[in-house]
C-alpha positions as a printed NumPy array, in Angstrom:
array([[-11.763,  31.481, -17.877],
       [-15.747,  30.892, -17.7  ],
       [-17.718,  33.596, -19.182],
       [-20.927,  35.144, -17.556],
       [-22.711,  34.998, -20.628],
       [-24.223,  31.585, -22.121],
       [-22.579,  29.731, -19.169],
       [-24.347,  28.601, -16.189],
       [-22.52 ,  28.601, -12.626],
       [-22.558,  24.764, -12.692],
       [-21.114,  24.497, -16.152],
       [-18.37 ,  26.742, -15.175],
       [-17.876,  24.672, -11.893],
       [-17.57 ,  21.589, -13.887],
       [-14.984,  23.186, -16.295],
       [-12.754,  24.081, -13.533],
       [-13.098,  20.569, -12.004],
       [-12.202,  19.118, -15.523],
       [ -9.108,  21.45 , -15.839],
       [ -7.909,  20.346, -12.381],
       [ -8.422,  16.88 , -13.   ],
       [ -6.493,  17.063, -16.344],
       [ -3.563,  18.939, -14.46 ],
       [ -3.309,  16.309, -11.987],
       [ -3.29 ,  13.646, -14.498],
       [ -0.611,  15.461, -16.488],
       [  1.49 ,  15.634, -13.218],
       [  1.031,  11.954, -12.447],
       [  1.815,  10.995, -16.273],
       [  5.05 ,  12.971, -15.86 ],
       [  5.99 ,  11.117, -12.862],
       [  5.133,   7.71 , -14.349],
       [  7.499,   8.714, -17.209],
       [ 10.108,   9.514, -14.872],
       [  9.829,   6.148, -13.067],
       [  9.517,   4.023, -16.008],
       [ 13.259,   3.035, -16.211],
       [ 13.192,   2.205, -12.679],
       [  9.983,   0.293, -12.876],
       [ 11.358,  -1.717, -15.679],
       [ 14.597,  -2.444, -13.917],
       [ 12.369,  -3.862, -11.182],
       [ 10.111,  -5.984, -13.566],
       [ 13.23 ,  -7.385, -15.094],
       [ 15.4  ,  -7.848, -12.185],
       [ 17.509, -11.107, -11.888],
       [ 16.409, -11.901,  -8.521],
       [ 12.937, -13.495,  -9.777],
       [ 14.876, -16.095, -11.839],
       [ 16.839, -17.177,  -8.645],
       [ 13.549, -18.168,  -6.83 ],
       [ 14.03 , -21.748,  -8.087],
       [ 14.296, -23.608,  -4.671],
       [ 12.827, -23.411,  -1.043],
       [ 16.289, -22.322,   0.313],
       [ 16.417, -19.53 ,  -2.366],
       [ 12.804, -18.379,  -1.401],
       [ 13.878, -18.524,   2.416],
       [ 16.961, -16.087,   1.788],
       [ 14.414, -13.651,  -0.299],
       [ 11.982, -13.688,   2.759],
       [ 14.801, -13.211,   5.353],
       [ 15.776, -10.064,   3.822],
       [ 12.403,  -8.887,   2.385],
       [ 10.503,  -9.074,   5.838],
       [ 12.11 ,  -5.704,   6.908],
       [ 10.304,  -4.199,   3.848],
       [  7.161,  -5.986,   5.022],
       [  7.291,  -4.671,   8.442],
       [  8.321,  -0.673,   7.594],
       [  5.416,  -0.494,   5.467],
       [  3.091,  -0.422,   8.389],
       [  4.96 ,   2.642,   9.754],
       [  4.389,   4.644,   6.209],
       [  0.617,   3.59 ,   6.449],
       [  0.288,   4.672,  10.137],
       [  2.007,   7.649,   9.45 ],
       [ -0.521,   8.533,   6.77 ],
       [ -3.306,   7.715,   9.111],
       [ -1.927,  10.024,  11.607],
       [ -1.957,  12.975,   9.078],
       [ -5.106,  12.387,   7.249],
       [ -7.526,  11.014,  10.185],
       [ -8.13 ,  12.164,  13.639],
       [ -6.584,   9.769,  16.075],
       [ -6.617,  12.479,  18.942],
       [ -9.178,  13.133,  21.689],
       [-11.304,  15.149,  21.399],
       [-12.218,  13.78 ,  17.982],
       [-12.794,  15.922,  14.86 ],
       [-13.857,  15.066,  11.443],
       [-11.455,  14.668,   8.81 ],
       [-11.022,  17.23 ,   5.977],
       [-11.431,  14.642,   3.417],
       [-13.754,  11.583,   4.621],
       [-12.898,   9.9  ,   1.133],
       [ -9.233,   9.791,   1.907],
       [ -9.627,   9.05 ,   5.697],
       [-11.831,   6.003,   4.645],
       [ -9.165,   4.927,   1.954],
       [ -6.497,   5.107,   4.579],
       [ -8.653,   3.25 ,   7.193],
       [ -9.646,   0.62 ,   4.993],
       [ -5.964,  -0.198,   4.189],
       [ -5.284,  -0.291,   8.091],
       [ -8.187,  -2.625,   8.465],
       [ -6.865,  -5.031,   5.736],
       [ -3.1  ,  -4.797,   6.592],
       [ -3.241,  -4.844,  10.391],
       [ -6.233,  -7.162,  10.712],
       [ -6.659,  -9.171,   7.655],
       [ -7.742, -12.666,   7.159],
       [ -4.902, -15.352,   6.757],
       [ -5.059, -18.478,   4.619],
       [ -6.384, -20.377,   7.636],
       [ -9.25 , -17.876,   8.323],
       [ -7.602, -16.348,  11.389],
       [ -7.311, -12.457,  11.952],
       [ -3.812, -11.34 ,  11.614],
       [ -1.521,  -8.389,  10.4  ],
       [  0.258,  -9.028,   6.901],
       [  3.501,  -8.872,   8.906],
       [  2.265, -11.706,  11.171],
       [  1.161, -13.577,   7.913],
       [  4.558, -13.176,   6.427],
       [  6.288, -14.544,   9.524],
       [  3.902, -17.58 ,   9.365],
       [  5.108, -18.115,   5.914],
       [  8.452, -17.883,   6.744],
       [  8.169, -20.559,   9.422],
       [  6.211, -22.788,   6.786],
       [  9.389, -22.485,   4.463],
       [ 11.882, -23.039,   7.17 ],
       [ 13.29 , -19.533,   6.933],
       [ 14.93 , -17.949,   9.958],
       [ 13.098, -15.515,  11.773],
       [ 15.809, -14.886,  14.24 ],
       [ 16.943, -11.509,  12.701],
       [ 13.858,  -9.908,  12.53 ],
       [ 12.786, -10.892,  15.873],
       [ 16.016,  -9.669,  17.35 ],
       [ 15.544,  -6.354,  15.459],
       [ 11.854,  -6.058,  16.861],
       [ 13.163,  -6.986,  20.341],
       [ 15.56 ,  -4.192,  20.166],
       [ 13.054,  -1.556,  19.033],
       [ 10.457,  -2.797,  21.783],
       [ 12.951,  -2.347,  24.304],
       [ 13.499,   1.387,  23.33 ],
       [ 16.682,   0.929,  21.322],
       [ 16.925,   3.353,  18.525],
       [ 16.337,   2.349,  14.726],
       [ 19.83 ,   3.142,  13.951],
       [ 21.247,   1.085,  17.05 ],
       [ 18.541,  -1.676,  16.724],
       [ 21.034,  -3.167,  13.87 ],
       [ 24.012,  -3.151,  15.806],
       [ 24.274,  -6.845,  16.604],
       [ 22.637,  -8.069,  13.26 ],
       [ 24.52 ,  -9.161,  10.28 ],
       [ 22.481,  -7.639,   7.758],
       [ 23.234,  -6.221,   4.355],
       [ 23.648,  -2.413,   4.407],
       [ 21.322,  -2.075,   1.541],
       [ 18.709,  -3.518,   3.639],
       [ 19.213,  -0.98 ,   6.38 ],
       [ 19.328,   1.814,   3.881],
       [ 15.877,   0.634,   2.645],
       [ 14.553,   0.959,   5.928],
       [ 16.166,   4.061,   6.939],
       [ 14.966,   5.806,   3.875],
       [ 11.408,   4.817,   4.927],
       [ 11.837,   6.499,   8.416],
       [ 13.91 ,   9.351,   7.012],
       [ 10.718,  10.172,   4.836],
       [  8.33 ,   9.77 ,   7.725],
       [ 10.496,  12.026,   9.798],
       [  9.983,  14.752,   7.271],
       [  6.42 ,  15.184,   8.385],
       [  5.483,  16.095,   5.096],
       [  2.246,  14.078,   4.052],
       [  2.816,  14.55 ,   0.223],
       [  6.495,  12.995,   0.623],
       [  5.262,  10.106,   2.794],
       [  2.304,   9.615,   0.24 ],
       [  5.042,   9.438,  -2.506],
       [  7.179,   6.895,  -0.838],
       [  3.708,   4.852,  -0.051],
       [  2.147,   5.06 ,  -3.432],
       [  4.82 ,   4.974,  -6.001],
       [  7.484,   3.039,  -3.798],
       [  4.928,   0.463,  -2.626],
       [  1.275,   0.528,  -3.522],
       [  1.877,   1.264,  -7.272],
       [  4.636,  -1.206,  -7.925],
       [  3.473,  -4.289,  -5.775],
       [  1.173,  -5.904,  -8.14 ],
       [  3.946,  -6.005, -10.923],
       [  6.822,  -7.19 ,  -8.724],
       [  4.841,  -9.665,  -6.815],
       [  3.463, -11.211,  -9.866],
       [  7.039, -11.897, -11.078],
       [  7.957, -13.561,  -7.866],
       [  4.84 , -15.672,  -7.991],
       [  5.516, -16.952, -11.406],
       [  8.758, -18.105, -10.064],
       [  7.686, -19.539,  -6.725],
       [  4.173, -21.004,  -7.643],
       [  5.305, -24.34 ,  -8.787],
       [  6.005, -25.221,  -5.165],
       [  2.642, -23.967,  -3.832],
       [  2.03 , -27.293,  -1.895],
       [  5.205, -26.613,   0.076],
       [  4.763, -23.161,   0.982],
       [  1.09 , -22.138,   0.187],
       [  1.158, -19.55 ,   3.05 ],
       [  3.665, -17.339,   1.254],
       [  1.723, -17.879,  -2.09 ],
       [ -1.278, -16.712,  -0.3  ],
       [  0.462, -13.512,   0.846],
       [  1.631, -12.702,  -2.591],
       [ -1.68 , -13.374,  -4.207],
       [ -3.496, -11.332,  -1.286],
       [ -1.28 ,  -8.084,  -2.226],
       [ -1.654,  -8.45 ,  -5.829],
       [ -5.528,  -8.646,  -5.324],
       [ -5.721,  -5.759,  -2.864],
       [ -3.14 ,  -3.229,  -4.515],
       [ -4.153,  -3.844,  -7.964],
       [ -7.779,  -3.737,  -7.418],
       [ -8.307,  -0.678,  -5.198],
       [ -5.186,   0.477,  -3.067],
       [ -3.093,   1.519,  -6.109],
       [ -5.704,   3.581,  -8.013],
       [ -6.912,   5.313,  -4.438],
       [ -3.227,   6.015,  -3.775],
       [ -2.724,   8.046,  -6.659],
       [ -5.714,  10.23 ,  -5.764],
       [ -4.322,  10.617,  -2.378],
       [ -1.175,  12.068,  -3.897],
       [ -3.194,  14.394,  -6.084],
       [ -5.31 ,  15.534,  -3.122],
       [ -2.108,  16.431,  -1.019],
       [ -0.158,  18.005,  -3.929],
       [ -3.016,  19.974,  -5.231],
       [ -1.555,  22.648,  -7.72 ],
       [  1.586,  23.084,  -5.855],
       [  4.205,  22.422,  -8.358],
       [  7.155,  22.227,  -5.723],
       [  4.998,  19.398,  -3.886],
       [  4.684,  17.439,  -7.368],
       [  8.393,  17.945,  -7.883],
       [  9.171,  16.448,  -4.375],
       [  6.788,  13.749,  -4.94 ],
       [  8.794,  12.653,  -8.155],
       [ 12.171,  12.903,  -6.359],
       [ 11.068,  10.878,  -3.317],
       [  9.465,   8.219,  -5.772],
       [ 12.696,   7.922,  -7.698],
       [ 14.672,   7.336,  -4.539],
       [ 12.164,   4.783,  -3.248],
       [ 12.359,   2.655,  -6.392],
       [ 16.292,   3.081,  -6.271],
       [ 16.301,   1.706,  -2.723],
       [ 13.87 ,  -1.177,  -3.734],
       [ 16.193,  -2.033,  -6.681],
       [ 19.132,  -1.736,  -4.167],
       [ 17.162,  -4.361,  -1.895],
       [ 16.507,  -6.558,  -4.818],
       [ 20.391,  -6.489,  -5.566],
       [ 21.086,  -7.576,  -1.915],
       [ 18.641, -10.366,  -1.936],
       [ 19.954, -11.415,  -5.482],
       [ 23.442, -11.505,  -4.107],
       [ 22.774, -13.292,  -1.013],
       [ 20.921, -16.067,  -3.028]])
C-alpha cells in the first residue's frame, strides 16, 4: 500500500501499475508453464517429417484448410465484442485493443497475396491448394452447405472427413458460442496466434525444398510467421490480460480453454499424420 508521506500521487499510481503488470505476467507465466507439454508435443509432432512430397503436403492442406477457415470466426467474434459494429456507433472502451483486432482483420481478411492481389488468407490458402493440386472439393462442399443455411453440425453430413477435424472446428464454435470474450481470446491467443510461428516454422523446414513447385503455400506460411511472430502474438497476450484483469476465475478459464485448444490441435495433427 502507498503511504501518503514521502510519496507522490504519481509514484503511487506507478507502483500500482507495476504491481498489476507483475500480476498479469505471473498469470501468463503460469499458463505458459501449463501449456508447455502440449506445445512441445506440437513442435515435435511426427506430421512434419511426413511432409516429404507434394502428395503429402496436399493431404495436409486438404484437412488443415478447415482450421484456416474457422480462425476467421474466432477473430470476427472478438471484433464484435471489442469494437463497435452497430449503428449508432459508440467508441470502444479500449481503443488500443480495438485497433489491434481491426489490424488483424485487415491483414487476415484483405491481405496482399504472392502476386500482389488483395485476398483473405483463406482465399490465399485455397489458391495454394490449387497450385499444389490438392482437392478443394471437401471445403467447397462444406462452405456451400453453410451458405445455404445448413447448420454447422449438419454441414459435415455428406463429407468423408476425419472426426478429429470436425471436433477441432466444433471446439472453435463452442468456444465462440459461450459469448465470453476471455474464453474466445484464450482459444485465439494460445490456440492460434501464440503457437502458429513455431508450428509453421516446423512445416516450412520440411516443405521449403519444393518452393518452386508450390511457392504460394510457402508464401502463406512465411506471411503468418512474420505477422504472428512480430506483432499479433505479443499483442494477443495483452488482450488476454485486459479481458481477465484481476479475476482469478477468468484466468483459470483461459488456462482450461487453452489446454483444450492445444489438445484439439494435436488431435488434428494426428489425423493429418494418419491420413498421410
